[in-house]
Short mmCIF file of C-alpha atoms and ligand atoms in Angstrom, two decimals:
data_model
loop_
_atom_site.label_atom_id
_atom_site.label_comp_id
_atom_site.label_asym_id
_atom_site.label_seq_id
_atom_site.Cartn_x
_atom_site.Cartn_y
_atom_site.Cartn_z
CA UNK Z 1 -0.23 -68.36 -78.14
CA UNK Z 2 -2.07 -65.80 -75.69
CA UNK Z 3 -2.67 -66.33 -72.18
CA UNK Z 4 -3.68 -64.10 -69.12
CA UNK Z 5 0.18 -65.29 -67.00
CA UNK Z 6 3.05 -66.67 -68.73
CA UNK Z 7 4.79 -69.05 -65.93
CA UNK Z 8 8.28 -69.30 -66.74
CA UNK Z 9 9.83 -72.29 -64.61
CA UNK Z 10 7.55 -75.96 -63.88
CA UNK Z 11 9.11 -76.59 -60.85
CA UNK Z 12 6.85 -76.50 -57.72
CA UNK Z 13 6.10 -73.12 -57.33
CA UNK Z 14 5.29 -72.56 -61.30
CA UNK Z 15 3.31 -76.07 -60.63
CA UNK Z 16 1.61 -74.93 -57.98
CA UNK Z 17 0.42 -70.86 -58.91
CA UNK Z 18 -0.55 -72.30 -62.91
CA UNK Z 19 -3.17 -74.96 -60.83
CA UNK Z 20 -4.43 -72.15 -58.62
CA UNK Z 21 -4.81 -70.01 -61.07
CA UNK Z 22 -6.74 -72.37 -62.93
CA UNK Z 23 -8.94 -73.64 -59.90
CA UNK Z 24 -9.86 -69.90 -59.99
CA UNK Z 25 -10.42 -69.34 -63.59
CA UNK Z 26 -7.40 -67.62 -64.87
CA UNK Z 27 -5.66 -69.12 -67.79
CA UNK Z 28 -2.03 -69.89 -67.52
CA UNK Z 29 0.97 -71.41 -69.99
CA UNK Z 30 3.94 -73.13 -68.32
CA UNK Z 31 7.52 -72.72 -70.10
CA UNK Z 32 9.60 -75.32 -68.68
CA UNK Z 33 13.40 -75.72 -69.79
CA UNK Z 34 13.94 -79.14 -69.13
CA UNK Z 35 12.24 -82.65 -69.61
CA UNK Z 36 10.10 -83.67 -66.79
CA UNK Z 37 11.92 -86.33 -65.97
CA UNK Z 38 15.15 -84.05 -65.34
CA UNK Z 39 12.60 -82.21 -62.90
CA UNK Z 40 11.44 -84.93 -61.14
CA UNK Z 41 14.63 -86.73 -60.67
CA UNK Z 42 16.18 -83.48 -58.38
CA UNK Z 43 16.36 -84.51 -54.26
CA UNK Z 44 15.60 -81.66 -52.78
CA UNK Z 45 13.85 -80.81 -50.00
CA UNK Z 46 11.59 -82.79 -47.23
CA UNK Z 47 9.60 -80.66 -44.89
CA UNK Z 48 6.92 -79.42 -45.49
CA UNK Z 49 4.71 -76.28 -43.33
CA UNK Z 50 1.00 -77.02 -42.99
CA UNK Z 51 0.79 -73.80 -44.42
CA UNK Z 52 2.12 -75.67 -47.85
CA UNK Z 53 0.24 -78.75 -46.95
CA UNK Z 54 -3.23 -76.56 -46.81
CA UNK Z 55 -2.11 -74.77 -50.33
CA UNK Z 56 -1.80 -78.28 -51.89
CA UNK Z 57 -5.13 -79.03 -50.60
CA UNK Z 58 -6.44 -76.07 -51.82
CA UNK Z 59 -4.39 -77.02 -55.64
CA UNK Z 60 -6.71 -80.52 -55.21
CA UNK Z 61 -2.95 -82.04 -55.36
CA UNK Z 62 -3.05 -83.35 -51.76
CA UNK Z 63 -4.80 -86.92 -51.71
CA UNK Z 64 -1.09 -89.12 -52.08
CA UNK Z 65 0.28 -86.87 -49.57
CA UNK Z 66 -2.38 -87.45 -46.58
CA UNK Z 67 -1.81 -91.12 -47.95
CA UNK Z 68 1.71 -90.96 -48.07
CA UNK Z 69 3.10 -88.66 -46.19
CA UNK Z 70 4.38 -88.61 -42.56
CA UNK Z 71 3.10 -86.21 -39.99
CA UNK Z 72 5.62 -85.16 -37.19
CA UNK Z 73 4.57 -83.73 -33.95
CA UNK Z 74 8.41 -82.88 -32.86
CA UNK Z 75 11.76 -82.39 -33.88
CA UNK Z 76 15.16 -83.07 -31.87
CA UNK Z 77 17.97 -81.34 -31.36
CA UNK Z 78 21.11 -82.08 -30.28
CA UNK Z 79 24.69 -81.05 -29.05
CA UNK Z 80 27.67 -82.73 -27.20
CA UNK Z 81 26.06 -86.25 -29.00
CA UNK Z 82 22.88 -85.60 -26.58
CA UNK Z 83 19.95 -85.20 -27.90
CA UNK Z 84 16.37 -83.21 -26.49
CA UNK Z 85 12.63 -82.74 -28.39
CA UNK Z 86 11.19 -79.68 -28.90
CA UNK Z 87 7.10 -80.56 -29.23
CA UNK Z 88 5.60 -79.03 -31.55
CA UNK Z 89 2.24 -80.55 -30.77
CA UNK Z 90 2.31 -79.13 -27.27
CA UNK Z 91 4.11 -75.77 -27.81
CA UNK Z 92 2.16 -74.29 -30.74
CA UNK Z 93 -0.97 -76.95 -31.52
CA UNK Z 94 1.34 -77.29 -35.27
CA UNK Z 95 2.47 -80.10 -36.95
CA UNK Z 96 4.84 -80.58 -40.01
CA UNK Z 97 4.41 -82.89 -42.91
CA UNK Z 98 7.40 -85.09 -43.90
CA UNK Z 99 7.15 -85.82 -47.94
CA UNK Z 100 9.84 -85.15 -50.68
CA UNK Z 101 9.87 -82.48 -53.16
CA UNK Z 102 9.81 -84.72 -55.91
CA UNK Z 103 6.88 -86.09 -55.07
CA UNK Z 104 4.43 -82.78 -54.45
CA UNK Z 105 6.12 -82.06 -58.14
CA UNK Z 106 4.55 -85.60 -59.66
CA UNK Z 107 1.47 -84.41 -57.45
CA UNK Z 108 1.17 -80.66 -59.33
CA UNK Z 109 1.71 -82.41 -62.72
CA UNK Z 110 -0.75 -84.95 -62.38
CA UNK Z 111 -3.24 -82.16 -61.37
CA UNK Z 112 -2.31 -79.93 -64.27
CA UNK Z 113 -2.31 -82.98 -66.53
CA UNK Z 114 -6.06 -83.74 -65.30
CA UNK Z 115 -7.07 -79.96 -65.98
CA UNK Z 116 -5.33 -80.04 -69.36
CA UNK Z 117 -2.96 -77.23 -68.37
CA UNK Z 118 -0.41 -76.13 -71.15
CA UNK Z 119 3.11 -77.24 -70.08
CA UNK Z 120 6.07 -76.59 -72.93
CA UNK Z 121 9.01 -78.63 -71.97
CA UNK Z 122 12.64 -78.10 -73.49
CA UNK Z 123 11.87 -74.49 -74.38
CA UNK Z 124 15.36 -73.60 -75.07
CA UNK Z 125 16.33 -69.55 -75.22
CA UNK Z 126 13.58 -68.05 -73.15
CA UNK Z 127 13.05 -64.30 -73.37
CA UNK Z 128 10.89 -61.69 -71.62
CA UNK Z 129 9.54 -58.43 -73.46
CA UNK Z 130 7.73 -55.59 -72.64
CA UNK Z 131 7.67 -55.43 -69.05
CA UNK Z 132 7.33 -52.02 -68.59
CA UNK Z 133 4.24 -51.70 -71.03
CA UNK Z 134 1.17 -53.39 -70.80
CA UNK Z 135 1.42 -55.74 -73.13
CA UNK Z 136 3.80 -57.89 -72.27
CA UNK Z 137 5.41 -60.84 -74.57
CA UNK Z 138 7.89 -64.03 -74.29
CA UNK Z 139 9.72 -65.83 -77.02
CA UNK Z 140 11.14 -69.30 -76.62
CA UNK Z 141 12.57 -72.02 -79.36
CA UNK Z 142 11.31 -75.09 -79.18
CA UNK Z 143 12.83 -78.13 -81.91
CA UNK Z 144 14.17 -75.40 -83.57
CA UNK Z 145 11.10 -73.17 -84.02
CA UNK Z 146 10.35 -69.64 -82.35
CA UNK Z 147 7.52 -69.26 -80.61
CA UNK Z 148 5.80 -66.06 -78.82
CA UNK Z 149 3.23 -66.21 -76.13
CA UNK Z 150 1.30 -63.02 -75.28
CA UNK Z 151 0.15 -62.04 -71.84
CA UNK Z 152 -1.20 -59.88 -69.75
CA UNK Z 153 1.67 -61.04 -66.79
CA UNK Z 154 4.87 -62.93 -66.70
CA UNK Z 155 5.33 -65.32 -63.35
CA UNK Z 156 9.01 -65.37 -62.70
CA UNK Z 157 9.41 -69.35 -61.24
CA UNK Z 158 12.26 -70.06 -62.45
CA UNK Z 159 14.74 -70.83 -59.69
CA UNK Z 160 18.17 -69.01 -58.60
CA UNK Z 161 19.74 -69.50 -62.08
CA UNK Z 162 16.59 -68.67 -64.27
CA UNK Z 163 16.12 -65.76 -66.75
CA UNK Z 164 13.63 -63.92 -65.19
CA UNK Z 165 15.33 -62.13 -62.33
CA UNK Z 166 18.25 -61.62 -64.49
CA UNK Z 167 15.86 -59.84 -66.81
CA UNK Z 168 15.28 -56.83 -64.32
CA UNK Z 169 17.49 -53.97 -65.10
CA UNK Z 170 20.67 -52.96 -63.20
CA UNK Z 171 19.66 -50.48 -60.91
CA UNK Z 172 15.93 -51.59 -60.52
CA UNK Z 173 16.46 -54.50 -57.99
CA UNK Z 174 18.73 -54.23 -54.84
CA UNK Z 175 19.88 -58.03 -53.76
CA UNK Z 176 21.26 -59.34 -50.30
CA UNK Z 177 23.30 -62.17 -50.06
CA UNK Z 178 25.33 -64.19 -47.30
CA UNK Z 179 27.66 -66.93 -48.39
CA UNK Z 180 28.29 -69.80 -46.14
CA UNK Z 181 31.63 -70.93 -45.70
CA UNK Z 182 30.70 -74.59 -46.23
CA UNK Z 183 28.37 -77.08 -48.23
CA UNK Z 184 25.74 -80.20 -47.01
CA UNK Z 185 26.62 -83.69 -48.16
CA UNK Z 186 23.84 -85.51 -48.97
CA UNK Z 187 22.94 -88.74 -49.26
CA UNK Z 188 20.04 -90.80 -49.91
CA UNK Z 189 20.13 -94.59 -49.05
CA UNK Z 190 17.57 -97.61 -48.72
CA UNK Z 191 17.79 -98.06 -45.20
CA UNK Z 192 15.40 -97.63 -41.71
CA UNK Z 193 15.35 -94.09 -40.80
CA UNK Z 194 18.18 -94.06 -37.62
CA UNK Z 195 14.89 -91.70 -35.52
CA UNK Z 196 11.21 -91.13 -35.83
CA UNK Z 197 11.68 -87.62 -35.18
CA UNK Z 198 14.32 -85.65 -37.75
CA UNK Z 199 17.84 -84.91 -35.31
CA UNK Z 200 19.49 -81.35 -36.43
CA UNK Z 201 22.94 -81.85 -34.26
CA UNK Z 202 25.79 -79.49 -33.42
CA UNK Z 203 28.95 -81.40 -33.04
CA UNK Z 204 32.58 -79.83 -32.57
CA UNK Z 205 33.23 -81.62 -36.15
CA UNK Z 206 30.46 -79.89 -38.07
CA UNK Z 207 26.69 -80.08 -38.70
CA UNK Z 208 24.82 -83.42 -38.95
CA UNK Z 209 21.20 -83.69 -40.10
CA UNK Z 210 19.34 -87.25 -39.93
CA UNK Z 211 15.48 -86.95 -42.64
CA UNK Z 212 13.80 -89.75 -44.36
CA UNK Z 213 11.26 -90.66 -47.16
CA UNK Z 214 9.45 -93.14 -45.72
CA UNK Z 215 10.17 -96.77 -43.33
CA UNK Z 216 12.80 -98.04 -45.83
CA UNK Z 217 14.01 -94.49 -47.07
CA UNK Z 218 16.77 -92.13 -45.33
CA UNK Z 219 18.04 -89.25 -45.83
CA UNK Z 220 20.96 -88.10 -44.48
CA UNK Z 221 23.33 -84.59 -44.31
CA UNK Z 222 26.89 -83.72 -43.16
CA UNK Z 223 28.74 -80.42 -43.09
CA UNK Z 224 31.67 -80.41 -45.62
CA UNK Z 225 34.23 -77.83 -47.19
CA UNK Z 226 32.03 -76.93 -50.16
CA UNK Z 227 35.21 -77.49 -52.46
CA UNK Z 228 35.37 -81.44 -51.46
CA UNK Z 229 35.73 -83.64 -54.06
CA UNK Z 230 32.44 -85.95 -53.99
CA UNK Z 231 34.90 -89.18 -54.74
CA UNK Z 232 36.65 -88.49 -51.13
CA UNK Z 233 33.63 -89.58 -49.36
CA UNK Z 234 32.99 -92.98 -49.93
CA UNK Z 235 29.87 -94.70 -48.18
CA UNK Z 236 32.11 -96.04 -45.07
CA UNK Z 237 33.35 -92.74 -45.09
CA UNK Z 238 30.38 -91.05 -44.74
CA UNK Z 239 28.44 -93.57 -42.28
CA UNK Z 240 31.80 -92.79 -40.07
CA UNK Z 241 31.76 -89.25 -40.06
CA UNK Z 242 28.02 -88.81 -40.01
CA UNK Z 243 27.51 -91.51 -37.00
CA UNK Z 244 30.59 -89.42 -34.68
CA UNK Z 245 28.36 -86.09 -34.89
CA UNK Z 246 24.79 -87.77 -33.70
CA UNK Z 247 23.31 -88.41 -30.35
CA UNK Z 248 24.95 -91.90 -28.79
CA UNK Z 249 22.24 -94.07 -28.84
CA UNK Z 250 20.80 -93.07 -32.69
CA UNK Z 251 24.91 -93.37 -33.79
CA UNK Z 252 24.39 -97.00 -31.95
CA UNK Z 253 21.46 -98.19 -33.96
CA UNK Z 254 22.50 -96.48 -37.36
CA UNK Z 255 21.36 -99.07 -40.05
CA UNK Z 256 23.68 -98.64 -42.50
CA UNK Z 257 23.79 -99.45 -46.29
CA UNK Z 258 25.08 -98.55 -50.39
CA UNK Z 259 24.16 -94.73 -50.90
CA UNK Z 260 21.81 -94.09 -53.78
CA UNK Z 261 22.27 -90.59 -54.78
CA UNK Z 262 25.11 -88.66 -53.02
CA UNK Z 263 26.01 -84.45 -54.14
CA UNK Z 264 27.48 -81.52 -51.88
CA UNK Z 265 25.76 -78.47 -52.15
CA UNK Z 266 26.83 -74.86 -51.49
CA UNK Z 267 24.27 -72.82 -48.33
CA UNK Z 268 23.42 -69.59 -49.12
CA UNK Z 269 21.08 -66.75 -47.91
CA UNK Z 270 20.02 -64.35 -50.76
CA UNK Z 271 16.69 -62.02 -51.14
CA UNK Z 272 16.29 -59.63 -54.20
CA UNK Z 273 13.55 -56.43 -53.89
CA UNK Z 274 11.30 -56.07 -54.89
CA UNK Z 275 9.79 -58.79 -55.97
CA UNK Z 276 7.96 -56.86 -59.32
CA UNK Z 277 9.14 -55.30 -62.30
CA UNK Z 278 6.42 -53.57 -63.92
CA UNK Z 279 4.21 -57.11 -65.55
CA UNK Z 280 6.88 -59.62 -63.99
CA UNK Z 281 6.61 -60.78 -60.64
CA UNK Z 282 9.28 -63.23 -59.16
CA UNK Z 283 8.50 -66.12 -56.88
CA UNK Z 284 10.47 -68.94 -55.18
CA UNK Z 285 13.83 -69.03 -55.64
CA UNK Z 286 14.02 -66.42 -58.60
CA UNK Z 287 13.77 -64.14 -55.92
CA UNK Z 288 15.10 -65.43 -52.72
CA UNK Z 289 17.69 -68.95 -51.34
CA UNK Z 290 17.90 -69.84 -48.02
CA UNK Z 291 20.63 -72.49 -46.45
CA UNK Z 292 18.70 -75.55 -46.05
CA UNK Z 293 19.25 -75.93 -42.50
CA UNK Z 294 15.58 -74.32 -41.19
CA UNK Z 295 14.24 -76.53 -43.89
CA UNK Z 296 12.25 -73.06 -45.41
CA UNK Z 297 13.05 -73.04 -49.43
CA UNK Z 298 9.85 -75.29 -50.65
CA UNK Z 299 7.69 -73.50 -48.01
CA UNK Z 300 8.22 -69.53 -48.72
CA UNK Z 301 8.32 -70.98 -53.09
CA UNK Z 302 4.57 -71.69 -51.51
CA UNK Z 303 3.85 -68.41 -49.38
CA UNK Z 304 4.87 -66.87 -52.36
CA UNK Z 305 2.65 -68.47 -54.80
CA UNK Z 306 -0.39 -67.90 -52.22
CA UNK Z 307 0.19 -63.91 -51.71
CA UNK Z 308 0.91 -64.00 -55.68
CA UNK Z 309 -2.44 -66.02 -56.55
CA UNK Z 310 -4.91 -63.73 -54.11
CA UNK Z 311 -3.60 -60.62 -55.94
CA UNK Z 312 -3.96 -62.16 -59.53
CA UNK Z 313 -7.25 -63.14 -58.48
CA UNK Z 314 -8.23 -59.50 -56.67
CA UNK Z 315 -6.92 -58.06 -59.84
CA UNK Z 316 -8.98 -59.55 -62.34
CA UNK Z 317 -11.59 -58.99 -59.83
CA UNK Z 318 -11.63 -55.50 -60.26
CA UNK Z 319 -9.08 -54.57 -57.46
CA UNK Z 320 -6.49 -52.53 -59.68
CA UNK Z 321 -4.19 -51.74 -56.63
CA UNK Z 322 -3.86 -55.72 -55.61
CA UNK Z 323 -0.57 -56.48 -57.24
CA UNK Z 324 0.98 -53.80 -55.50
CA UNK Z 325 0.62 -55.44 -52.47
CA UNK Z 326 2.24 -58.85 -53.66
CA UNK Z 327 6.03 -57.83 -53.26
CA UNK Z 328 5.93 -56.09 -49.67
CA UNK Z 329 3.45 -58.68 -48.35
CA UNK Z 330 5.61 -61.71 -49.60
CA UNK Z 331 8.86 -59.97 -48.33
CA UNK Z 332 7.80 -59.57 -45.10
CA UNK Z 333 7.44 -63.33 -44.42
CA UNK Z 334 10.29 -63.85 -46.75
CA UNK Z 335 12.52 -61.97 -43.98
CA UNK Z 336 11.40 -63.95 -41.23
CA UNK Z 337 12.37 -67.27 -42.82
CA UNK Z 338 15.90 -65.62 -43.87
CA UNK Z 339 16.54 -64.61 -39.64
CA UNK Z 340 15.23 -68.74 -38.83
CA UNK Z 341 17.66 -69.84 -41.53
CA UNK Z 342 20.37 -67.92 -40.62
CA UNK Z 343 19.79 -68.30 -37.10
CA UNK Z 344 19.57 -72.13 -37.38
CA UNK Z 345 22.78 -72.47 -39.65
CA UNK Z 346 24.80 -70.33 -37.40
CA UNK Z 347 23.59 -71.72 -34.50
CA UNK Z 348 24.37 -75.71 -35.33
CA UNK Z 349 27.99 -75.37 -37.78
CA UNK Z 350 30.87 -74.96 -37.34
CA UNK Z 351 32.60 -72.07 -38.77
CA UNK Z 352 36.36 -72.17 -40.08
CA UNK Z 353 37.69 -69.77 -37.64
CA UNK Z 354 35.61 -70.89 -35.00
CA UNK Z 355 37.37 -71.02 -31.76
CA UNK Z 356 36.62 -72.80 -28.30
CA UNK Z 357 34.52 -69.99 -27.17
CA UNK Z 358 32.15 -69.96 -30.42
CA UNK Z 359 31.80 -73.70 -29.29
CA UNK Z 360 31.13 -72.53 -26.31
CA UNK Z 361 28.06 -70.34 -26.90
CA UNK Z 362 26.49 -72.36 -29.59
CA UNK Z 363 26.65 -75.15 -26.94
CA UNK Z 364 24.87 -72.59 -24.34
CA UNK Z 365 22.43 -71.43 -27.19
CA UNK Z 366 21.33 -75.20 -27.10
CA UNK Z 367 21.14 -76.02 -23.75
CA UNK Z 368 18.67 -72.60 -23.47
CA UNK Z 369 16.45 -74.00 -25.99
CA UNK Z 370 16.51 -77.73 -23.82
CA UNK Z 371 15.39 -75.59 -20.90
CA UNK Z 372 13.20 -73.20 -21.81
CA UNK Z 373 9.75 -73.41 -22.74
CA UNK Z 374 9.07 -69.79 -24.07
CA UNK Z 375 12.73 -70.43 -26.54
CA UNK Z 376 11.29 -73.80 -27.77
CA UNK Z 377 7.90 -71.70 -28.35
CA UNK Z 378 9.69 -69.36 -30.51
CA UNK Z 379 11.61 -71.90 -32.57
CA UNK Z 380 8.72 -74.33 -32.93
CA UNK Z 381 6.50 -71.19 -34.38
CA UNK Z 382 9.12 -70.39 -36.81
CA UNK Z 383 9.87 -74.37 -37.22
CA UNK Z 384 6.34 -74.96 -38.20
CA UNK Z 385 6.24 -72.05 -40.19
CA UNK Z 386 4.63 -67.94 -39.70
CA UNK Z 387 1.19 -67.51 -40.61
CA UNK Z 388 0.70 -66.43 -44.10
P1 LIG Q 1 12.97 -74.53 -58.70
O1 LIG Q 1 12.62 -75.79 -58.00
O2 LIG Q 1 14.42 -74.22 -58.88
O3 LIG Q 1 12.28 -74.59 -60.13
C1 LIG Q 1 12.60 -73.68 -61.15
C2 LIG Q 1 12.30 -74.31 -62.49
O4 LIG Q 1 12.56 -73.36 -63.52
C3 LIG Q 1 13.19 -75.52 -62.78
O5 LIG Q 1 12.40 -76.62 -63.15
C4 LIG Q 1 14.12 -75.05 -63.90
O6 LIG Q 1 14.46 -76.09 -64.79
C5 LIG Q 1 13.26 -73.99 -64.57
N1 LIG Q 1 14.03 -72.97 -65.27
C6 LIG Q 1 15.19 -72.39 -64.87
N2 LIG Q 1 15.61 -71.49 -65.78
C7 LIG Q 1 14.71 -71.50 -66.79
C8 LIG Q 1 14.59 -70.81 -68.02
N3 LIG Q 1 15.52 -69.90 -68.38
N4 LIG Q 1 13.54 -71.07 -68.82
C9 LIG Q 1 12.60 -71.97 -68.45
N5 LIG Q 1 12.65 -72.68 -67.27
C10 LIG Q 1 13.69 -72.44 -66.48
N6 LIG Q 1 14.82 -76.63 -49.61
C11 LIG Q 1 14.50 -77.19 -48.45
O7 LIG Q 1 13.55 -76.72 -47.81
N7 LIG Q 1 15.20 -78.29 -48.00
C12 LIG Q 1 16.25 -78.84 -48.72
O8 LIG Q 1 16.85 -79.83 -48.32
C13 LIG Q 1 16.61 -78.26 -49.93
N8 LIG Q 1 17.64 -78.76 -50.67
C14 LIG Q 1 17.96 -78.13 -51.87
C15 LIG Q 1 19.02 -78.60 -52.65
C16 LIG Q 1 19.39 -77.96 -53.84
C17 LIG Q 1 20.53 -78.49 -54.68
C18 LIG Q 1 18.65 -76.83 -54.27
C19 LIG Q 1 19.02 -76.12 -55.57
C20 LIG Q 1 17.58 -76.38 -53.50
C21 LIG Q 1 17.24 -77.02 -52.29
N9 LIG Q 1 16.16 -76.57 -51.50
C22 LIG Q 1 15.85 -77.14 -50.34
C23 LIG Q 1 15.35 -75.45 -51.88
C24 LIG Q 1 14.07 -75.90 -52.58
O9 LIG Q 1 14.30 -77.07 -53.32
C25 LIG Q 1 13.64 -74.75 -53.43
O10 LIG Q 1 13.36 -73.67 -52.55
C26 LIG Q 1 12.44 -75.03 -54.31
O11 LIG Q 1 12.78 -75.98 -55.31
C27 LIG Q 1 11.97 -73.73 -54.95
O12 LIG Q 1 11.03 -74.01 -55.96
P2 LIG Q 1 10.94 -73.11 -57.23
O13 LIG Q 1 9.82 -73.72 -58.04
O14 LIG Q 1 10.85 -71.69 -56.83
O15 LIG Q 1 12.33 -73.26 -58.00
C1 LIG Q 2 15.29 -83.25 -46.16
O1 LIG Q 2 14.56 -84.17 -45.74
O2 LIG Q 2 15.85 -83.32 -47.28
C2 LIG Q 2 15.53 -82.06 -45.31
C3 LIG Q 2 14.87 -81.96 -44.09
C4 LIG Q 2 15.08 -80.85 -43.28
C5 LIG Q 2 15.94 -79.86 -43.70
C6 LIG Q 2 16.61 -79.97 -44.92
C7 LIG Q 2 16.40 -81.08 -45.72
O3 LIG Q 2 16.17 -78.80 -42.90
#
């Protein structure tokens, strides 16, 4: 096979650059190592940036989410199980866009289906060549068969644990990374969502996060050890522990019911540099995680894929210095997001050797950001996501 950019990864961000790509005229294969159905079937993440919603416009993959989706004009915040808004709407003239990953995945495929894109699924054994010359190459097996797909560039969208990143040698990337001494327990269960509004709380006994799908769809996060065995929180359990760390009146009204998916995951913060490597470029999570706690991993996966798809486009254009803007420009919002992340997760856990006066000043931090107009500005500007 020969293409102009070899996408290694069809998750959203490989999704997203292959349709824009195409929308613009440049020809694009997807390698994808699992079965759709193992993509689609991940929870992940819920918020989206209008930033991401106007790139999905843009991809002609946004008509089920103006449908579907639910716009939110606040968020609230809480601490000492008392909650306040921070107003989006009124602060910054920004708005989020509630709507599950899975489903602006189903939205990208459907697109790419309808454009007859090229997406291999199962290619086992992926392999990058060349990426110092200029004629770059990739090898995959697929039912037992080796394939090769020339190209003129190699998209690196292939998530923390892919092969692209690892594919840079020693000594040519630099990586940052803060580890989290704790892990989110999520659930997902058919029930009311407990608030109209998503509630990030701060609670002496950890972290509590209340999100939803839609009216009959909740989702639902507690801090935990990382280490915890999944089979010591039962449903009751959870409910219990999840309902002592929320405002009063949403732990009074709580509906209640049999969880439908339930997994502890680790937080991290980790950014590699640069994002190139002669032909390869990374994007999403290849290159950079974030604790889910500002809500930020789907939305810079997007950032990315815009700054990536204007150079691609500049370069074929004619522009030969384009792509060396994409890693500096990227990493520059990138950082931002990683301060907000870290700021937020800092800010609302509780850490293991965190005393009475750590309390103390995250409790403070809090009741600044109820009072003050110009600290609600600045989180509800990097809430609602920097400009691109
Ligand atoms: P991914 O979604 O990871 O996609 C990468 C794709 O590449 C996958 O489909 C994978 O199968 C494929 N791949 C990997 N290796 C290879 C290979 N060698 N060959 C071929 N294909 C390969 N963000 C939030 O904002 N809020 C959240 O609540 C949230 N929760 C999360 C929970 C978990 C468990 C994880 C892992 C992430 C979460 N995130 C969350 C982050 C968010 O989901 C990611 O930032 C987003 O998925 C990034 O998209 P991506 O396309 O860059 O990477
Ligand atoms: C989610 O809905 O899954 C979600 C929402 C906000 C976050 C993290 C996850 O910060």
């Amino acid at each position: 096979m020969r293409t102009q950019v070899c996408i290694i990864g069809g998750g959203p961000s490989g999704l997203l650059l292959s349709q824009l790509l195409h929308l613009a005229g440049i020809d694009s294969v997807i390698l994808e190592r699992h079965t759709r159905d193992h993509v689609l079937s991940r929870i992940r993440a819920g918020v989206l940036e209008w930033g991401t919603v106007e790139m999905l416009e843009k991809a002609q993959a946004a008509r089920r989410l103006h449908e579907e989706g639910f716009p939110h004009d606040g968020v609230l915040l809480s601490a000492q199980n008392r909650a306040f808004r921070i107003d989006f709407k009124a602060l910054t003239g920004k708005r989020i866009m509630v709507y599950g990953q899975t489903e602006v995945t189903q939205d990208l495929y459907d697109a790419r289906d309808a454009a007859g894109g090229t997406i291999v699924h199962e290619a086992q054994g992926v392999a990058l060549h060349g990426l110092d010359g200029d004629a770059p190459h990739v090898t995959y097996v697929k039912d037992g068969t080796e394939h090769r797909v020339d190209c003129d560039f190699i998209a690196g969208c292939d998530g923390y644990h892919g092969v692209s990143r690892a594919s840079i040698p020693e000594g040519k990337i630099r990586q940052f990374e803060r580890i989290y001494p704790f892990g989110w327990l999520g659930v997902l269960s058919r029930t009311p969502p407990v608030s109209d509004e998503l509630i990030y709380a701060n609670h002496p006994r950890g972290f509590a996060l209340c999100s939803m799908r839609n009216e009959n769809l909740s989702r639902y996060y507690i801090q935990v050890p990382v280490d915890d065995p999944i089979g010591k929180w039962t449903d009751t359990a959870f409910w219990d522990e999840l309902r002592r760390r929320l405002p009063n009146e949403a732990a009074e009204r709580m509906a209640t019911g049999a969880s439908i998916e339930k997994a502890i995951v680790p937080l991290r913060s980790f950014v590699a540099e640069p994002m190139r490597h002669g032909r390869l470029f990374l994007v999403g999570d290849a290159a950079h995680i974030v604790p889910p706690t500002g809500a930020k991993g789907l939305n810079l996966a997007a950032s990315d894929v815009h700054y990536l798809h204007e150079a691609l486009v500049a370069h074929y254009g004619g522009d030969r210095l384009a792509l060396d803007h994409y890693s500096p420009r990227a990493l520059a919002r990138i950082w931002q997001a990683i301060r907000f992340s870290w700021w937020m997760t800092t800010t609302l856990h509780r850490f293991p050797d965190q005393g009475e006066f750590a309390q103390r000043i995250q409790e403070s931090e809090l009741a600044h950001l109820a009072n003050s107009a110009t600290a609600q500005t600045e989180f509800a500007e990097n809430y609602t996501g920097l400009p691109y």
